[in-house]
PDB file of C-alpha atoms and ligand atoms in Angstrom:
ATOM      1  CA  MET A 803      73.175  33.822 106.365  1.00 95.00           C
ATOM      2  CA  ARG A 804      75.844  35.100 108.303  1.00 97.00           C
ATOM      3  CA  ILE A 805      78.834  36.394 106.546  1.00 98.00           C
ATOM      4  CA  PHE A 806      82.273  38.431 106.400  1.00 98.00           C
ATOM      5  CA  VAL A 807      85.398  38.296 104.078  1.00 98.00           C
ATOM      6  CA  ALA A 808      88.253  37.040 105.884  1.00 98.00           C
ATOM      7  CA  LEU A 809      91.907  35.582 105.053  1.00 98.00           C
ATOM      8  CA  ASN A 810      93.181  32.409 106.249  1.00 98.00           C
ATOM      9  CA  LEU A 811      95.942  31.619 107.109  1.00 97.00           C
ATOM     10  CA  PRO A 812      98.324  28.314 106.104  1.00 97.00           C
ATOM     11  CA  LYS A 813      97.487  25.606 109.107  1.00 97.00           C
ATOM     12  CA  LYS A 814     101.416  25.832 109.500  1.00 97.00           C
ATOM     13  CA  GLU A 815     100.744  29.093 110.488  1.00 98.00           C
ATOM     14  CA  ARG A 816      97.948  28.762 112.615  1.00 98.00           C
ATOM     15  CA  THR A 817      99.448  26.485 114.671  1.00 98.00           C
ATOM     16  CA  ARG A 818     102.640  27.675 115.503  1.00 98.00           C
ATOM     17  CA  ILE A 819     100.110  30.936 116.245  1.00 98.00           C
ATOM     18  CA  HIS A 820      98.264  29.066 119.110  1.00 98.00           C
ATOM     19  CA  ARG A 821     101.451  27.761 120.000  1.00 97.00           C
ATOM     20  CA  ALA A 822     103.315  31.115 120.674  1.00 97.00           C
ATOM     21  CA  SER A 823     100.035  31.687 122.302  1.00 97.00           C
ATOM     22  CA  ALA A 824      99.984  28.608 124.698  1.00 97.00           C
ATOM     23  CA  ARG A 825     100.932  30.765 128.004  1.00 96.00           C
ATOM     24  CA  LEU A 826      98.022  33.693 127.505  1.00 97.00           C
ATOM     25  CA  ARG A 827      95.558  30.260 127.897  1.00 97.00           C
ATOM     26  CA  GLU A 828      97.472  29.093 131.060  1.00 96.00           C
ATOM     27  CA  GLU A 829      95.898  31.896 133.008  1.00 93.00           C
ATOM     28  CA  VAL A 830      92.807  31.310 134.272  1.00 92.00           C
ATOM     29  CA  LEU A 831      90.257  34.159 133.442  1.00 94.00           C
ATOM     30  CA  PRO A 832      86.894  34.380 131.694  1.00 95.00           C
ATOM     31  CA  VAL A 833      88.273  34.038 127.667  1.00 96.00           C
ATOM     32  CA  ARG A 834      86.644  31.860 125.505  1.00 94.00           C
ATOM     33  CA  TRP A 835      89.739  30.495 123.680  1.00 96.00           C
ATOM     34  CA  ILE A 836      89.079  30.273 119.714  1.00 95.00           C
ATOM     35  CA  ASP A 837      90.269  26.907 118.390  1.00 95.00           C
ATOM     36  CA  PRO A 838      93.911  27.135 115.735  1.00 96.00           C
ATOM     37  CA  GLU A 839      91.342  26.115 112.776  1.00 94.00           C
ATOM     38  CA  ASN A 840      89.357  29.354 113.582  1.00 94.00           C
ATOM     39  CA  TYR A 841      91.717  31.710 113.384  1.00 97.00           C
ATOM     40  CA  HIS A 842      91.189  34.097 110.696  1.00 98.00           C
ATOM     41  CA  VAL A 843      91.202  37.905 110.224  1.00 98.00           C
ATOM     42  CA  THR A 844      88.531  39.573 109.413  1.00 98.00           C
ATOM     43  CA  LEU A 845      88.219  42.590 106.464  1.00 98.00           C
ATOM     44  CA  LYS A 846      84.602  42.745 106.657  1.00 98.00           C
ATOM     45  CA  PHE A 847      81.893  41.153 108.467  1.00 97.00           C
ATOM     46  CA  LEU A 848      78.418  41.798 106.732  1.00 97.00           C
ATOM     47  CA  GLY A 849      76.422  40.673 109.275  1.00 96.00           C
ATOM     48  CA  ASP A 850      72.854  38.726 107.966  1.00 96.00           C
ATOM     49  CA  VAL A 851      72.426  38.302 104.386  1.00 97.00           C
ATOM     50  CA  ARG A 852      69.936  36.740 102.180  1.00 95.00           C
ATOM     51  CA  GLN A 853      70.662  34.482  99.848  1.00 92.00           C
ATOM     52  CA  GLU A 854      70.047  36.047  97.043  1.00 91.00           C
ATOM     53  CA  HIS A 855      72.555  39.097  97.803  1.00 95.00           C
ATOM     54  CA  VAL A 856      75.303  36.716  98.674  1.00 97.00           C
ATOM     55  CA  LEU A 857      75.380  35.554  95.044  1.00 96.00           C
ATOM     56  CA  GLU A 858      76.302  39.444  94.943  1.00 96.00           C
ATOM     57  CA  VAL A 859      79.040  39.372  97.389  1.00 97.00           C
ATOM     58  CA  GLN A 860      80.733  36.758  95.944  1.00 97.00           C
ATOM     59  CA  GLU A 861      80.989  38.711  92.747  1.00 97.00           C
ATOM     60  CA  ILE A 862      82.689  41.826  94.506  1.00 98.00           C
ATOM     61  CA  VAL A 863      84.940  39.460  96.268  1.00 98.00           C
ATOM     62  CA  ARG A 864      85.944  37.388  93.087  1.00 98.00           C
ATOM     63  CA  ARG A 865      86.536  40.953  91.646  1.00 98.00           C
ATOM     64  CA  VAL A 866      88.190  42.348  94.061  1.00 98.00           C
ATOM     65  CA  ALA A 867      90.669  39.404  94.123  1.00 98.00           C
ATOM     66  CA  GLU A 868      90.866  39.330  91.055  1.00 97.00           C
ATOM     67  CA  SER A 869      92.849  42.304  90.993  1.00 96.00           C
ATOM     68  CA  THR A 870      94.765  41.569  94.372  1.00 98.00           C
ATOM     69  CA  LEU A 871      98.317  40.317  94.119  1.00 98.00           C
ATOM     70  CA  PRO A 872      99.192  37.831  96.361  1.00 98.00           C
ATOM     71  CA  PHE A 873     100.941  39.471  99.400  1.00 98.00           C
ATOM     72  CA  ASP A 874     102.384  38.266 102.583  1.00 98.00           C
ATOM     73  CA  LEU A 875     100.690  39.166 106.425  1.00 98.00           C
ATOM     74  CA  THR A 876     103.278  39.909 109.399  1.00 98.00           C
ATOM     75  CA  LEU A 877     101.864  38.962 112.257  1.00 98.00           C
ATOM     76  CA  GLY A 878     103.153  39.953 115.928  1.00 97.00           C
ATOM     77  CA  GLY A 879     101.785  41.589 119.354  1.00 97.00           C
ATOM     78  CA  PHE A 880      99.631  40.488 121.440  1.00 97.00           C
ATOM     79  CA  GLY A 881      96.848  42.903 123.019  1.00 97.00           C
ATOM     80  CA  ALA A 882      92.986  43.418 123.617  1.00 97.00           C
ATOM     81  CA  PHE A 883      90.067  45.671 122.670  1.00 96.00           C
ATOM     82  CA  PRO A 884      88.715  47.234 123.906  1.00 95.00           C
ATOM     83  CA  THR A 885      91.893  47.347 126.956  1.00 95.00           C
ATOM     84  CA  VAL A 886      93.697  44.975 128.426  1.00 94.00           C
ATOM     85  CA  ARG A 887      92.324  45.624 131.945  1.00 94.00           C
ATOM     86  CA  ARG A 888      89.070  45.036 130.467  1.00 94.00           C
ATOM     87  CA  PRO A 889      89.057  43.201 127.602  1.00 96.00           C
ATOM     88  CA  ARG A 890      86.384  41.885 124.719  1.00 96.00           C
ATOM     89  CA  VAL A 891      88.593  40.244 122.039  1.00 97.00           C
ATOM     90  CA  VAL A 892      92.028  39.154 123.286  1.00 98.00           C
ATOM     91  CA  TRP A 893      94.165  39.463 119.269  1.00 98.00           C
ATOM     92  CA  LEU A 894      97.115  39.072 117.976  1.00 98.00           C
ATOM     93  CA  GLY A 895      98.210  41.975 115.323  1.00 98.00           C
ATOM     94  CA  VAL A 896      98.570  42.035 112.114  1.00 98.00           C
ATOM     95  CA  ASP A 897     100.889  44.415 110.229  1.00 98.00           C
ATOM     96  CA  ALA A 898      98.390  47.241 108.268  1.00 98.00           C
ATOM     97  CA  SER A 899     100.929  47.004 105.323  1.00 98.00           C
ATOM     98  CA  ALA A 900     100.235  48.728 101.748  1.00 97.00           C
ATOM     99  CA  GLU A 901      98.837  45.873 100.424  1.00 97.00           C
ATOM    100  CA  LEU A 902      96.456  44.722 102.864  1.00 98.00           C
ATOM    101  CA  ARG A 903      94.792  48.902 103.360  1.00 98.00           C
ATOM    102  CA  CYS A 904      94.297  48.644  99.613  1.00 97.00           C
ATOM    103  CA  LEU A 905      92.685  45.235  99.861  1.00 98.00           C
ATOM    104  CA  LYS A 906      90.325  46.651 102.657  1.00 98.00           C
ATOM    105  CA  GLN A 907      89.852  49.708 100.105  1.00 97.00           C
ATOM    106  CA  ASP A 908      88.924  47.770  97.367  1.00 97.00           C
ATOM    107  CA  LEU A 909      86.560  45.282  99.452  1.00 98.00           C
ATOM    108  CA  GLU A 910      84.674  48.790 101.007  1.00 98.00           C
ATOM    109  CA  TRP A 911      84.526  50.420  97.757  1.00 97.00           C
ATOM    110  CA  GLY A 912      82.978  47.542  96.022  1.00 97.00           C
ATOM    111  CA  LEU A 913      80.602  46.004  98.690  1.00 97.00           C
ATOM    112  CA  ALA A 914      79.241  50.032  98.643  1.00 97.00           C
ATOM    113  CA  ASP A 915      78.224  49.311  94.816  1.00 94.00           C
ATOM    114  CA  VAL A 916      76.088  47.050  96.149  1.00 93.00           C
ATOM    115  CA  GLY A 917      74.451  48.705  99.300  1.00 93.00           C
ATOM    116  CA  PHE A 918      76.725  47.539 102.127  1.00 95.00           C
ATOM    117  CA  GLU A 919      77.507  50.638 104.889  1.00 92.00           C
ATOM    118  CA  PRO A 920      81.717  51.116 104.374  1.00 93.00           C
ATOM    119  CA  GLU A 921      83.348  51.038 107.675  1.00 92.00           C
ATOM    120  CA  THR A 922      83.734  54.037 109.539  1.00 92.00           C
ATOM    121  CA  ARG A 923      86.359  53.000 112.184  1.00 94.00           C
ATOM    122  CA  ALA A 924      89.715  52.616 111.833  1.00 95.00           C
ATOM    123  CA  PHE A 925      91.022  49.746 110.787  1.00 97.00           C
ATOM    124  CA  HIS A 926      92.700  47.312 112.798  1.00 97.00           C
ATOM    125  CA  PRO A 927      93.867  43.930 111.099  1.00 98.00           C
ATOM    126  CA  HIS A 928      93.831  41.927 113.841  1.00 98.00           C
ATOM    127  CA  LEU A 929      93.526  37.886 114.309  1.00 98.00           C
ATOM    128  CA  THR A 930      90.831  36.860 117.383  1.00 98.00           C
ATOM    129  CA  LEU A 931      92.944  34.428 119.948  1.00 98.00           C
ATOM    130  CA  GLY A 932      89.752  34.495 121.957  1.00 97.00           C
ATOM    131  CA  ARG A 933      86.556  36.446 123.368  1.00 95.00           C
ATOM    132  CA  ALA A 934      86.570  37.706 127.122  1.00 95.00           C
ATOM    133  CA  ASP A 935      83.518  38.764 129.627  1.00 91.00           C
ATOM    134  CA  SER A 936      85.229  41.214 131.538  1.00 83.00           C
ATOM    135  CA  ARG A 937      81.818  41.804 133.656  1.00 86.00           C
ATOM    136  CA  GLY A 938      83.579  40.888 136.408  1.00 86.00           C
ATOM    137  CA  GLY A 939      85.208  43.573 136.368  1.00 84.00           C
ATOM    138  CA  ALA A 940      88.914  44.288 135.672  1.00 79.00           C
ATOM    139  CA  GLY A 941      90.673  43.023 138.950  1.00 90.00           C
ATOM    140  CA  GLN A 942      90.330  39.642 136.954  1.00 93.00           C
ATOM    141  CA  PHE A 943      92.984  40.595 134.523  1.00 94.00           C
ATOM    142  CA  ARG A 944      95.117  42.112 136.037  1.00 94.00           C
ATOM    143  CA  GLY A 945      98.624  41.675 135.055  1.00 94.00           C
ATOM    144  CA  PHE A 946      97.415  40.115 132.506  1.00 95.00           C
ATOM    145  CA  ASP A 947      99.251  42.909 130.341  1.00 95.00           C
ATOM    146  CA  ASP A 948     102.880  41.483 131.743  1.00 96.00           C
ATOM    147  CA  VAL A 949     101.930  38.152 130.600  1.00 96.00           C
ATOM    148  CA  MET A 950     101.219  39.362 126.999  1.00 96.00           C
ATOM    149  CA  ALA A 951     104.328  41.996 126.933  1.00 94.00           C
ATOM    150  CA  GLU A 952     106.558  38.497 127.517  1.00 95.00           C
ATOM    151  CA  LEU A 953     105.635  37.085 124.933  1.00 95.00           C
ATOM    152  CA  ASP A 954     107.463  36.617 121.782  1.00 91.00           C
ATOM    153  CA  PHE A 955     106.480  36.344 118.647  1.00 96.00           C
ATOM    154  CA  SER A 956     106.325  37.610 114.770  1.00 96.00           C
ATOM    155  CA  GLY A 957     104.652  35.656 111.717  1.00 96.00           C
ATOM    156  CA  ARG A 958     104.476  35.877 108.230  1.00 97.00           C
ATOM    157  CA  ALA A 959     102.077  33.942 105.687  1.00 97.00           C
ATOM    158  CA  ALA A 960     101.565  33.877 102.257  1.00 97.00           C
ATOM    159  CA  ILE A 961      98.218  34.798 101.801  1.00 98.00           C
ATOM    160  CA  HIS A 962      96.904  33.925  98.376  1.00 98.00           C
ATOM    161  CA  THR A 963      93.520  33.589  98.261  1.00 98.00           C
ATOM    162  CA  LEU A 964      90.320  36.100  99.421  1.00 98.00           C
ATOM    163  CA  ASP A 965      87.381  34.370 101.309  1.00 98.00           C
ATOM    164  CA  LEU A 966      84.258  34.727 101.832  1.00 98.00           C
ATOM    165  CA  MET A 967      82.918  33.235 105.716  1.00 98.00           C
ATOM    166  CA  ARG A 968      80.108  32.126 107.251  1.00 97.00           C
ATOM    167  CA  SER A 969      79.645  31.911 110.837  1.00 96.00           C
ATOM    168  CA  HIS A 970      77.323  29.260 112.532  1.00 93.00           C
ATOM    169  CA  LEU A 971      76.420  30.451 115.664  1.00 88.00           C
ATOM    170  CA  SER A 972      76.495  27.769 118.169  1.00 84.00           C
ATOM    171  CA  ARG A 973      76.169  27.639 121.908  1.00 81.00           C
ATOM    172  CA  GLU A 974      79.883  25.917 121.735  1.00 78.00           C
ATOM    173  CA  GLY A 975      80.635  29.422 120.034  1.00 79.00           C
ATOM    174  CA  SER A 976      81.114  30.494 116.241  1.00 84.00           C
ATOM    175  CA  ARG A 977      82.251  27.915 113.909  1.00 89.00           C
ATOM    176  CA  TYR A 978      83.474  28.756 109.945  1.00 95.00           C
ATOM    177  CA  SER A 979      83.406  27.801 107.330  1.00 96.00           C
ATOM    178  CA  VAL A 980      84.480  28.541 103.494  1.00 97.00           C
ATOM    179  CA  LEU A 981      81.168  29.670 101.034  1.00 98.00           C
ATOM    180  CA  ALA A 982      83.659  30.821  98.384  1.00 98.00           C
ATOM    181  CA  SER A 983      87.505  30.702  97.995  1.00 98.00           C
ATOM    182  CA  ALA A 984      88.609  33.734  95.643  1.00 98.00           C
ATOM    183  CA  ARG A 985      92.350  33.413  94.306  1.00 98.00           C
ATOM    184  CA  LEU A 986      94.432  36.725  93.941  1.00 98.00           C
ATOM    185  CA  THR A 987      95.525  36.418  90.619  1.00 97.00           C
ATOM    186  CA  GLY A 988      96.342  40.868  90.444  1.00 90.00           C
ATOM    187  CA  ARG A 989      95.190  40.162  86.631  1.00 76.00           C
TER     188      ARG A 989
HETATM  189  P1  LIG B1985      87.487  39.888 115.168  1.00 88.17           P
HETATM  190  O1  LIG B1985      87.472  39.960 114.307  1.00 88.17           O
HETATM  191  O2  LIG B1985      87.385  40.716 115.962  1.00 88.17           O
HETATM  192  O3  LIG B1985      87.138  38.481 115.655  1.00 88.17           O
HETATM  193  C1  LIG B1985      83.170  36.542 112.467  1.00 88.17           C
HETATM  194  O4  LIG B1985      82.065  36.194 113.160  1.00 88.17           O
HETATM  195  C2  LIG B1985      84.169  37.839 112.015  1.00 88.17           C
HETATM  196  O5  LIG B1985      83.450  39.158 112.000  1.00 88.17           O
HETATM  197  C3  LIG B1985      84.710  37.853 113.440  1.00 88.17           C
HETATM  198  O6  LIG B1985      85.903  37.603 113.434  1.00 88.17           O
HETATM  199  C4  LIG B1985      84.413  38.748 114.157  1.00 88.17           C
HETATM  200  O7  LIG B1985      85.264  39.893 114.587  1.00 88.17           O
HETATM  201  C5  LIG B1985      83.880  39.281 112.942  1.00 88.17           C
HETATM  202  N1  LIG B1985      83.150  39.986 113.792  1.00 88.17           N
HETATM  203  C6  LIG B1985      81.608  40.029 113.770  1.00 88.17           C
HETATM  204  N2  LIG B1985      80.769  40.657 114.146  1.00 88.17           N
HETATM  205  C7  LIG B1985      81.145  41.851 114.129  1.00 88.17           C
HETATM  206  C8  LIG B1985      80.396  43.008 114.091  1.00 88.17           C
HETATM  207  N3  LIG B1985      79.616  43.414 114.861  1.00 88.17           N
HETATM  208  N4  LIG B1985      81.600  44.146 113.507  1.00 88.17           N
HETATM  209  C9  LIG B1985      82.105  43.981 113.100  1.00 88.17           C
HETATM  210  N5  LIG B1985      82.698  42.423 112.953  1.00 88.17           N
HETATM  211  C10 LIG B1985      82.026  41.563 113.470  1.00 88.17           C
END
């Protein structure tokens, strides 16, 4: 099954983000906007993992969570990967705080021990708001950077769990469910 490790935000914060980004969705653009119940911050995407290895991953996630204290995520700033003119992913930025970078590193090390390739790309924590199809050319997204720049949002979300998630692909887009939620206890 297709799995990843992520941080989930309280419903209140997800609703705030959805409201704050409403202006983006008013633009007529080839973007599939994510439902607010599916908003999350991915820490590690594992791809298709066989059932017998899922339990192993779950155990690593639990161990990492046990050695991590609850912390706050700071959110703010809208942007897109790879560029706002030709976006694939439209996102809300997440502050790469020391706590978040430590957690990411602990996960990478833990998962490397059971054979998962460590990430070599720089860590750009973000919350995906929409997935774009920019094959129609950059022209479609002209002015989108200005729309983004006009938005003003800053958020804070208390994180108490590290979640192992499952992604269900379907024609309507991806849906996500929590396979296992590990409490951050910092023991
Ligand atoms: P995203 O955070 O940029 O949206 C579930 O599919 C999550 O895993 C998504 O949130 C997505 O990234 C991330 N993801 C999906 N495919 C990926 C890949 N090939 N490499 C890295 N992350 C991926």
